[in-house]
Amino acid sequence: MTDRPIDALDRAKGKRIMVKLKNGEEITGILKALDLHLNLWLDEAEVQKSETKVRMGTVLVRGDTIVYASPV
Amino acid sequence: MTDRPIDALDRAKGKRIMVKLKNGEEITGILKALDLHLNLWLDEAEVQKSETKVRMGTVLVRGDTIVYASPV
Amino acid sequence: MTDRPIDALDRAKGKRIMVKLKNGEEITGILKALDLHLNLWLDEAEVQKSETKVRMGTVLVRGDTIVYASPV
Amino acid sequence: MTDRPIDALDRAKGKRIMVKLKNGEEITGILKALDLHLNLWLDEAEVQKSETKVRMGTVLVRGDTIVYASPV
Amino acid sequence: MTDRPIDALDRAKGKRIMVKLKNGEEITGILKALDLHLNLWLDEAEVQKSETKVRMGTVLVRGDTIVYASPV
Amino acid sequence: MTDRPIDALDRAKGKRIMVKLKNGEEITGILKALDLHLNLWLDEAEVQKSETKVRMGTVLVRGDTIVYASPV
Amino acid sequence: MTDRPIDALDRAKGKRIMVKLKNGEEITGILKALDLHLNLWLDEAEVQKSETKVRMGTVLVRGDTIVYASPV
């Protein structure tokens, strides 16, 4: 079966990923679930804003706000 | 059954969540209802604009204006 | 039956609500009608631009321009 | 029958309305026709840009560029 | 039959129209064809950028980039 | 048969076209293929950024990033 | 069979491509998979931000954030 782009993230379930957002922020977290809209459920999430890092625990990231995502 | 990303918020019904908006504002409130578009009904809501905090009571947040949401 | 997010506004029909727009303006008015796109019909509407308040009477607000709405 | 938000404009056919656009401009004109996307046909239209007013005659305004519209 | 908003442009086929774009530019040209997305085929087109006017001949304007259009 | 707006580009297959993008850049290239979303396959493409010109060879331009396109 | 625009990228599978994003960043990587939304799976990816180059390994790029893509 052919690989789909979303499989790049699907294989990273249970691992930490970095998500680049359209508003310039970067979030990292353990990928718990994702769907075809690229909505993401992250656990142990942290958001990096310029020089500050904020812990947020569980986060739902809306898919249409994502630029790219990458296992770290 | 597999977890869906939206379940991260669905489990937070009746609890306070923080919502980051595309216009930079942050709203917190008790999550009363949500749908698949991520439209949210918040009670006892407060919006944080730069250094001011404004109480708003019941608020309907349009889903397409959300960057991420997180139980607090 | 489960509450839907839009019910937060639907219960406010005939009452004054505040609507925050994506262009930064805030409109208040008596909610006369709404639909699933969040298009709103407001009567006795007033728009707040920075420090000026402008009376507009009947207004149709396009749903996709709304950030959040709240009964006042 | 329940009122729909678009009825707020539909009742204004043949009358002058003011339309606020997402690019900040304001257009006024006699409402000749509208559809569910909020596309508008205006006659005797004038656009207000900061301090200048420009006459345009017949104008088709694309619905997705509208913030709100109001009979004047 | 009721007029549709797009008829305001449809009647202008073969005539020169002015098109205001979301990026601030204005294009004029002879309207050759249009569709329901408001995609436009213009001939003998000229684009006005601030103080410069550039001739372009045949142009396809993407409908979702249009703010309004008006026969001139 | 009536002309469709996209025919303005379809007739230009195999010829050089200029494409104006929403980010302000201009790309020229030989039009090899296009679809109804206005996605374009250009060969021998060059992108003009302010005063620099960069050669890119084959390029896929995403349709929703296009303002207008014109045979040169 | 007629070429589709997406074939311009499809032929580049297994090769390095450059992707220009709407936020101004440029990503290069080995194209592993793509779909009709232009979502891309890149391996050995590097992102170029102004003067810095950051290695990211595997990356999923969301299609709607792409301006254009080109084999290098």
Coordinates of C-alpha atoms in Angstrom, one line a residue:
Chain A
M1 CA 0.0 0.0 0.0
T2 CA 1.2 3.5 -0.8
D3 CA 2.3 5.8 2.0
R4 CA 0.1 8.8 2.7
P5 CA 1.6 12.1 3.9
I6 CA -0.3 11.8 7.2
D7 CA 1.5 8.5 7.9
A8 CA 4.6 10.5 8.6
L9 CA 2.9 11.7 11.8
D10 CA 0.8 8.5 12.4
R11 CA 4.0 6.5 13.0
A12 CA 5.0 9.1 15.7
K13 CA 2.1 8.3 18.0
G14 CA 3.3 8.0 21.6
K15 CA 6.4 10.0 20.7
R16 CA 7.2 13.7 21.1
I17 CA 6.6 15.9 18.0
M18 CA 7.2 19.6 17.2
V19 CA 4.4 21.5 15.6
K20 CA 5.0 24.9 13.9
L21 CA 1.9 27.1 13.9
K22 CA 0.7 29.8 11.5
N23 CA 0.9 32.4 14.4
G24 CA 4.6 31.7 14.7
E25 CA 4.5 29.7 17.9
E26 CA 6.0 26.2 18.2
I27 CA 4.4 23.5 20.4
T28 CA 5.9 20.2 21.4
G29 CA 4.1 17.3 23.0
I30 CA 3.5 13.6 23.0
L31 CA 1.2 12.8 20.1
K32 CA -1.8 10.9 21.4
A33 CA -4.3 11.2 18.5
L34 CA -4.7 12.8 15.1
D35 CA -7.3 13.0 12.4
L36 CA -7.4 13.7 8.6
H37 CA -7.9 17.5 9.3
L38 CA -4.5 17.3 11.1
N39 CA -6.2 18.1 14.4
L40 CA -3.8 16.9 17.1
W41 CA -4.1 15.8 20.7
L42 CA -0.8 16.4 22.5
D43 CA 0.0 15.4 26.1
E44 CA 2.8 17.0 28.2
A45 CA 2.7 19.9 25.8
E46 CA 5.0 22.9 25.9
V47 CA 4.6 26.1 23.8
Q48 CA 7.6 28.1 22.8
K49 CA 6.9 31.8 22.4
S50 CA 10.0 33.8 21.4
E51 CA 12.2 33.2 24.4
T52 CA 9.6 31.9 26.9
K53 CA 8.5 28.2 27.3
V54 CA 5.1 27.5 28.8
R55 CA 3.9 24.1 30.1
M56 CA 0.3 23.3 29.2
G57 CA -0.3 19.5 29.7
T58 CA -3.0 18.2 27.4
V59 CA -3.7 20.4 24.3
L60 CA -5.9 20.1 21.3
V61 CA -4.3 21.8 18.3
R62 CA -6.6 22.8 15.5
G63 CA -5.4 21.3 12.2
D64 CA -5.9 24.4 10.1
T65 CA -3.5 26.4 12.2
I66 CA -0.5 24.1 11.5
V67 CA 2.3 24.8 9.1
Y68 CA 4.2 21.6 9.6
A69 CA 4.8 18.9 12.2
S70 CA 7.9 16.8 12.8
P71 CA 8.9 14.0 15.2
V72 CA 11.7 15.2 17.4
Chain B
M1 CA -12.1 2.4 20.1
T2 CA -9.4 4.8 19.0
D3 CA -9.1 8.2 20.6
R4 CA -10.0 11.2 18.4
P5 CA -8.2 14.6 18.9
I6 CA -11.4 16.2 20.0
D7 CA -11.7 13.8 22.8
A8 CA -8.9 15.7 24.5
L9 CA -11.5 18.5 25.0
D10 CA -14.6 16.4 25.3
R11 CA -13.2 14.9 28.6
A12 CA -12.9 18.4 29.9
K13 CA -16.6 19.2 29.9
G14 CA -17.6 20.9 33.1
K15 CA -14.0 22.0 33.8
R16 CA -12.1 25.2 33.0
I17 CA -10.2 25.3 29.8
M18 CA -7.9 27.9 28.2
V19 CA -8.5 28.8 24.5
K20 CA -5.8 30.5 22.4
L21 CA -7.4 32.6 19.6
K22 CA -6.0 33.5 16.2
N23 CA -6.3 37.3 17.1
G24 CA -3.9 36.7 20.0
E25 CA -6.4 36.8 22.8
E26 CA -6.8 34.0 25.4
I27 CA -10.1 33.0 26.8
T28 CA -10.7 30.8 29.8
G29 CA -14.1 29.4 30.8
I30 CA -16.0 26.3 32.0
L31 CA -16.6 24.1 28.9
K32 CA -20.3 23.5 28.6
A33 CA -20.6 22.2 25.0
L34 CA -18.5 21.7 21.9
D35 CA -19.0 20.4 18.3
L36 CA -16.9 19.0 15.5
H37 CA -16.1 22.5 14.1
L38 CA -14.6 23.2 17.6
N39 CA -17.3 25.8 18.3
L40 CA -17.2 26.1 22.1
W41 CA -19.8 27.2 24.7
L42 CA -18.0 28.5 27.7
D43 CA -19.5 29.7 31.0
E44 CA -17.9 32.0 33.5
A45 CA -15.6 33.1 30.7
E46 CA -12.8 35.6 31.0
V47 CA -10.7 37.1 28.2
Q48 CA -7.1 38.1 28.7
K49 CA -6.0 41.0 26.4
S50 CA -2.4 41.9 26.9
E51 CA -2.5 43.0 30.6
T52 CA -6.3 43.4 31.1
K53 CA -8.7 40.6 32.2
V54 CA -12.4 41.0 31.2
R55 CA -15.3 38.9 32.6
M56 CA -17.9 37.9 30.1
G57 CA -20.1 35.2 31.5
T58 CA -21.5 32.9 28.8
V59 CA -19.5 33.0 25.5
L60 CA -19.8 31.2 22.2
V61 CA -16.4 30.9 20.6
R62 CA -16.3 30.3 16.8
G63 CA -14.2 27.2 16.1
D64 CA -12.3 28.6 13.1
T65 CA -10.8 31.3 15.3
I66 CA -9.1 28.8 17.7
V67 CA -5.4 28.0 17.6
Y68 CA -5.4 25.5 20.5
A69 CA -7.3 24.7 23.6
S70 CA -6.2 23.1 26.8
P71 CA -7.7 22.1 30.1
V72 CA -6.3 24.1 33.0
Chain C
M1 CA -30.8 16.1 24.5
T2 CA -27.2 17.4 24.5
D3 CA -26.5 21.1 24.4
R4 CA -24.9 22.4 21.2
P5 CA -22.5 25.4 21.4
I6 CA -24.9 27.5 19.3
D7 CA -27.5 27.1 22.0
A8 CA -25.5 29.5 24.1
L9 CA -26.6 32.2 21.7
D10 CA -30.0 30.8 20.7
R11 CA -31.2 31.3 24.3
A12 CA -30.2 34.9 24.0
K13 CA -32.8 35.8 21.3
G14 CA -34.5 39.0 22.0
K15 CA -31.7 40.1 24.4
R16 CA -28.6 42.2 23.8
I17 CA -25.4 40.5 22.9
M18 CA -21.8 41.6 22.3
V19 CA -20.1 40.3 19.2
K20 CA -16.3 40.5 18.8
L21 CA -15.2 40.7 15.1
K22 CA -12.0 39.6 13.4
N23 CA -11.3 43.2 12.3
G24 CA -11.1 44.2 16.0
E25 CA -14.5 45.9 16.2
E26 CA -17.1 45.1 18.7
I27 CA -20.9 45.2 17.9
T28 CA -23.7 45.0 20.4
G29 CA -27.4 44.6 19.4
I30 CA -30.6 42.8 20.2
L31 CA -30.3 39.3 18.7
K32 CA -33.2 38.8 16.3
A33 CA -32.1 35.7 14.3
L34 CA -29.1 33.4 13.8
D35 CA -28.2 30.4 11.7
L36 CA -25.7 27.6 11.8
H37 CA -23.0 29.7 10.0
L38 CA -23.3 32.1 12.9
N39 CA -24.7 34.8 10.6
L40 CA -26.5 37.2 13.0
W41 CA -29.4 39.6 12.6
L42 CA -29.0 42.4 15.2
D43 CA -31.5 45.2 15.9
E44 CA -30.7 48.5 17.7
A45 CA -27.0 47.7 16.9
E46 CA -24.1 49.9 17.9
V47 CA -20.5 49.4 16.8
Q48 CA -17.6 50.3 19.0
K49 CA -14.4 51.4 17.1
S50 CA -11.6 52.3 19.4
E51 CA -13.1 55.3 21.3
T52 CA -16.1 56.0 19.0
K53 CA -19.6 54.4 19.3
V54 CA -21.7 54.4 16.1
R55 CA -25.5 53.6 16.0
M56 CA -26.5 51.4 13.1
G57 CA -30.1 50.1 13.7
T58 CA -30.6 46.8 11.9
V59 CA -27.4 44.9 11.0
L60 CA -26.6 41.6 9.4
V61 CA -23.2 40.3 10.7
R62 CA -21.5 37.7 8.5
G63 CA -20.7 34.6 10.6
D64 CA -17.2 34.0 9.3
T65 CA -16.1 37.4 10.6
I66 CA -17.0 36.6 14.2
V67 CA -14.5 35.7 16.9
Y68 CA -16.9 35.2 19.8
A69 CA -20.3 36.4 20.9
S70 CA -21.7 36.8 24.4
P71 CA -25.0 37.8 26.0
V72 CA -24.5 41.1 28.0
Chain D
M1 CA -42.0 30.9 9.8
T2 CA -38.8 31.8 11.7
D3 CA -36.7 34.8 10.5
R4 CA -33.4 34.0 9.0
P5 CA -30.5 36.5 9.5
I6 CA -30.4 37.2 5.7
D7 CA -34.0 38.4 5.9
A8 CA -32.5 41.5 7.7
L9 CA -31.1 42.5 4.3
D10 CA -33.7 40.9 2.1
R11 CA -36.3 43.4 3.5
A12 CA -34.0 46.2 2.4
K13 CA -34.2 45.5 -1.4
G14 CA -34.7 48.7 -3.3
K15 CA -33.3 50.7 -0.4
R16 CA -29.9 52.1 0.4
I17 CA -27.6 49.9 2.5
M18 CA -24.1 50.4 4.0
V19 CA -21.7 47.5 3.6
K20 CA -18.5 47.3 5.7
L21 CA -15.7 45.3 3.9
K22 CA -12.9 43.3 5.4
N23 CA -10.3 45.6 3.7
G24 CA -11.7 48.5 5.8
E25 CA -13.7 50.2 3.0
E26 CA -17.4 51.1 3.3
I27 CA -19.7 50.9 0.3
T28 CA -23.2 52.3 0.1
G29 CA -25.7 51.6 -2.6
I30 CA -29.3 50.6 -3.5
L31 CA -29.7 46.9 -2.9
K32 CA -30.9 45.3 -6.1
A33 CA -30.2 41.6 -5.5
L34 CA -28.5 39.3 -2.9
D35 CA -27.9 35.5 -2.5
L36 CA -27.1 33.1 0.3
H37 CA -23.3 33.7 0.0
L38 CA -24.1 37.4 0.7
N39 CA -23.0 38.4 -2.8
L40 CA -24.6 41.8 -3.3
W41 CA -25.7 43.7 -6.4
L42 CA -25.7 47.4 -5.6
D43 CA -26.8 50.3 -7.8
E44 CA -25.8 54.0 -7.4
A45 CA -22.9 52.7 -5.3
E46 CA -20.4 54.9 -3.6
V47 CA -17.2 53.7 -1.8
Q48 CA -15.8 55.6 1.1
K49 CA -12.0 55.3 1.4
S50 CA -10.6 57.2 4.4
E51 CA -11.6 60.8 3.5
T52 CA -12.5 60.3 -0.3
K53 CA -15.9 59.2 -1.7
V54 CA -15.9 57.6 -5.1
R55 CA -19.1 57.0 -7.2
M56 CA -19.2 53.6 -9.0
G57 CA -22.7 53.1 -10.3
T58 CA -23.5 49.3 -10.5
V59 CA -21.3 47.1 -8.3
L60 CA -21.1 43.4 -7.5
V61 CA -19.7 42.9 -4.0
R62 CA -18.3 39.5 -3.2
G63 CA -20.0 38.1 -0.1
D64 CA -16.9 36.7 1.5
T65 CA -15.4 40.2 1.7
I66 CA -18.2 41.5 3.9
V67 CA -18.0 42.1 7.6
Y68 CA -21.6 43.5 8.1
A69 CA -24.3 45.2 6.2
S70 CA -27.0 47.6 7.4
P71 CA -29.9 49.5 5.9
V72 CA -29.3 53.2 6.2
Chain E
M1 CA -37.2 35.5 -12.8
T2 CA -35.4 37.2 -9.9
D3 CA -32.1 38.9 -10.5
R4 CA -29.1 37.2 -9.1
P5 CA -26.1 39.4 -7.9
I6 CA -23.8 37.9 -10.5
D7 CA -26.2 39.2 -13.2
A8 CA -24.8 42.7 -12.4
L9 CA -21.6 41.5 -14.1
D10 CA -23.1 39.1 -16.6
R11 CA -24.8 42.1 -18.3
A12 CA -21.4 43.7 -18.7
K13 CA -19.9 41.0 -21.0
G14 CA -18.1 42.7 -23.8
K15 CA -17.7 45.9 -21.9
R16 CA -14.9 47.2 -19.7
I17 CA -15.2 46.6 -16.0
M18 CA -13.1 47.6 -13.0
V19 CA -12.1 44.9 -10.5
K20 CA -10.9 45.7 -7.0
L21 CA -8.6 43.0 -5.6
K22 CA -7.9 42.0 -2.0
N23 CA -4.2 42.8 -2.4
G24 CA -5.2 46.5 -3.1
E25 CA -4.6 46.4 -6.8
E26 CA -7.2 47.5 -9.4
I27 CA -7.6 45.8 -12.8
T28 CA -9.7 47.0 -15.7
G29 CA -10.4 45.0 -18.8
I30 CA -13.1 43.9 -21.3
L31 CA -15.1 41.1 -19.6
K32 CA -15.0 38.0 -21.8
A33 CA -16.3 35.3 -19.5
L34 CA -17.2 34.7 -15.8
D35 CA -18.3 31.8 -13.6
L36 CA -20.1 31.3 -10.3
H37 CA -16.8 31.5 -8.4
L38 CA -16.4 35.0 -9.9
N39 CA -13.4 33.8 -11.8
L40 CA -13.0 36.4 -14.6
W41 CA -11.5 36.4 -18.1
L42 CA -10.5 39.9 -19.0
D43 CA -9.1 41.1 -22.4
E44 CA -7.1 44.3 -23.0
A45 CA -6.5 44.3 -19.2
E46 CA -4.5 47.0 -17.3
V47 CA -3.5 46.8 -13.7
Q48 CA -3.2 50.0 -11.6
K49 CA -0.6 49.7 -8.8
S50 CA -0.3 52.9 -6.8
E51 CA 0.8 55.3 -9.5
T52 CA 1.9 52.9 -12.3
K53 CA -0.4 51.4 -14.9
V54 CA 0.7 48.1 -16.5
R55 CA -0.8 46.6 -19.7
M56 CA -1.3 42.8 -19.6
G57 CA -3.6 41.8 -22.5
T58 CA -5.5 38.6 -21.6
V59 CA -5.8 37.9 -17.8
L60 CA -7.6 35.3 -15.7
V61 CA -8.5 36.8 -12.3
R62 CA -9.1 34.3 -9.6
G63 CA -12.6 34.9 -8.1
D64 CA -11.6 34.5 -4.4
T65 CA -9.2 37.4 -4.7
I66 CA -11.9 39.9 -5.7
V67 CA -13.5 42.4 -3.4
Y68 CA -15.9 44.0 -5.8
A69 CA -16.3 44.5 -9.6
S70 CA -18.1 47.3 -11.4
P71 CA -18.8 48.2 -15.1
V72 CA -17.0 51.4 -16.0
Chain F
M1 CA -20.2 26.5 -26.4
T2 CA -19.7 29.4 -24.0
D3 CA -16.2 30.4 -23.0
R4 CA -15.2 29.6 -19.4
P5 CA -12.7 32.0 -17.6
I6 CA -10.2 29.1 -17.2
D7 CA -10.1 28.9 -21.0
A8 CA -8.2 32.1 -21.0
L9 CA -5.3 30.1 -19.6
D10 CA -6.1 26.8 -21.2
R11 CA -5.4 28.3 -24.6
A12 CA -1.9 29.3 -23.3
K13 CA -0.6 25.8 -22.8
G14 CA 2.9 25.4 -24.1
K15 CA 3.4 29.2 -23.9
R16 CA 4.9 31.4 -21.2
I17 CA 2.6 32.9 -18.7
M18 CA 3.0 35.3 -15.8
V19 CA 1.5 34.4 -12.5
K20 CA 0.9 37.0 -9.7
L21 CA 0.9 35.4 -6.2
K22 CA -0.9 36.5 -3.1
N23 CA 2.5 36.9 -1.3
G24 CA 3.5 39.5 -3.9
E25 CA 5.9 37.4 -5.9
E26 CA 5.6 37.0 -9.7
I27 CA 6.4 33.7 -11.4
T28 CA 6.8 33.2 -15.1
G29 CA 7.0 29.8 -16.8
I30 CA 5.9 27.6 -19.7
L31 CA 2.4 26.4 -18.8
K32 CA 2.4 22.6 -19.0
A33 CA -0.8 21.7 -17.1
L34 CA -3.6 23.3 -15.1
D35 CA -6.7 22.1 -13.3
L36 CA -10.0 23.6 -12.1
H37 CA -8.4 24.7 -8.7
L38 CA -6.0 26.7 -10.9
N39 CA -3.1 24.6 -9.7
L40 CA -0.4 25.1 -12.3
W41 CA 2.5 23.1 -13.6
L42 CA 5.2 25.5 -15.0
D43 CA 8.4 24.5 -16.8
E44 CA 11.5 26.8 -17.1
A45 CA 10.0 28.8 -14.3
E46 CA 11.6 32.0 -12.9
V47 CA 10.4 33.9 -9.8
Q48 CA 10.8 37.6 -9.5
K49 CA 11.3 38.8 -5.9
S50 CA 11.6 42.6 -5.7
E51 CA 14.8 43.1 -7.8
T52 CA 16.2 39.5 -7.9
K53 CA 15.2 36.8 -10.5
V54 CA 15.6 33.1 -9.5
R55 CA 15.5 30.2 -11.9
M56 CA 13.6 27.2 -10.7
G57 CA 12.9 24.8 -13.6
T58 CA 9.8 22.8 -13.0
V59 CA 7.3 24.3 -10.4
L60 CA 3.9 23.3 -9.1
V61 CA 2.0 26.5 -8.1
R62 CA -0.9 26.0 -5.7
G63 CA -4.0 27.5 -7.2
D64 CA -5.3 29.2 -4.0
T65 CA -2.2 31.3 -3.8
I66 CA -2.8 32.9 -7.2
V67 CA -4.2 36.4 -7.7
Y68 CA -4.2 36.5 -11.5
A69 CA -2.4 34.9 -14.5
S70 CA -1.7 36.2 -17.9
P71 CA -0.1 34.9 -21.1
V72 CA 3.1 37.0 -21.9
Chain G
M1 CA -3.6 10.7 -20.7
T2 CA -3.4 14.4 -19.9
D3 CA -0.8 15.6 -17.4
R4 CA -2.2 17.0 -14.1
P5 CA -0.4 19.8 -12.3
I6 CA 0.3 17.5 -9.3
D7 CA 2.2 15.2 -11.6
A8 CA 5.0 17.8 -11.7
L9 CA 5.6 16.8 -8.0
D10 CA 4.6 13.1 -8.3
R11 CA 7.5 12.5 -10.7
A12 CA 9.8 13.9 -8.0
K13 CA 9.2 11.2 -5.4
G14 CA 12.4 10.0 -3.9
K15 CA 14.1 13.2 -4.9
R16 CA 14.8 16.5 -3.1
I17 CA 12.3 19.3 -3.6
M18 CA 12.1 22.9 -2.4
V19 CA 8.8 24.0 -0.8
K20 CA 7.9 27.7 -0.5
L21 CA 5.5 28.3 2.4
K22 CA 3.0 31.1 3.0
N23 CA 4.8 32.2 6.2
G24 CA 7.9 33.0 4.0
E25 CA 10.0 29.9 5.1
E26 CA 11.5 27.5 2.6
I27 CA 11.8 23.8 3.3
T28 CA 13.7 21.3 1.4
G29 CA 13.5 17.5 1.8
I30 CA 13.3 14.1 0.0
L31 CA 9.7 13.8 -1.2
K32 CA 8.3 10.5 0.3
A33 CA 4.5 10.9 -0.2
L34 CA 1.9 13.5 -1.3
D35 CA -1.8 13.7 -1.7
L36 CA -4.4 15.8 -3.6
H37 CA -4.5 18.5 -0.9
L38 CA -0.7 18.8 -1.5
N39 CA 0.1 17.6 2.0
L40 CA 3.7 16.5 1.8
W41 CA 5.8 13.9 3.7
L42 CA 9.5 15.0 3.5
D43 CA 12.5 13.1 4.8
E44 CA 15.9 14.6 5.6
A45 CA 14.1 18.0 5.7
E46 CA 15.8 21.3 6.3
V47 CA 14.0 24.6 6.9
Q48 CA 15.6 27.9 5.8
K49 CA 14.6 30.9 8.0
S50 CA 16.2 34.1 6.8
E51 CA 19.9 33.2 7.4
T52 CA 19.6 30.1 9.6
K53 CA 19.2 26.5 8.4
V54 CA 17.6 24.0 10.7
R55 CA 17.6 20.2 10.2
M56 CA 14.3 18.5 11.1
G57 CA 14.4 14.9 9.7
T58 CA 10.9 13.7 8.8
V59 CA 8.3 16.5 8.3
L60 CA 4.6 16.6 7.4
V61 CA 3.9 19.9 5.6
R62 CA 0.2 20.9 5.5
G63 CA -0.8 21.5 1.9
D64 CA -2.8 24.7 2.4
T65 CA 0.4 26.4 3.7
I66 CA 2.3 25.9 0.4
V67 CA 2.8 28.6 -2.2
Y68 CA 4.8 26.5 -4.7
A69 CA 7.0 23.5 -4.8
S70 CA 9.9 22.6 -7.1
P71 CA 12.3 19.7 -7.6
V72 CA 15.9 20.9 -7.0

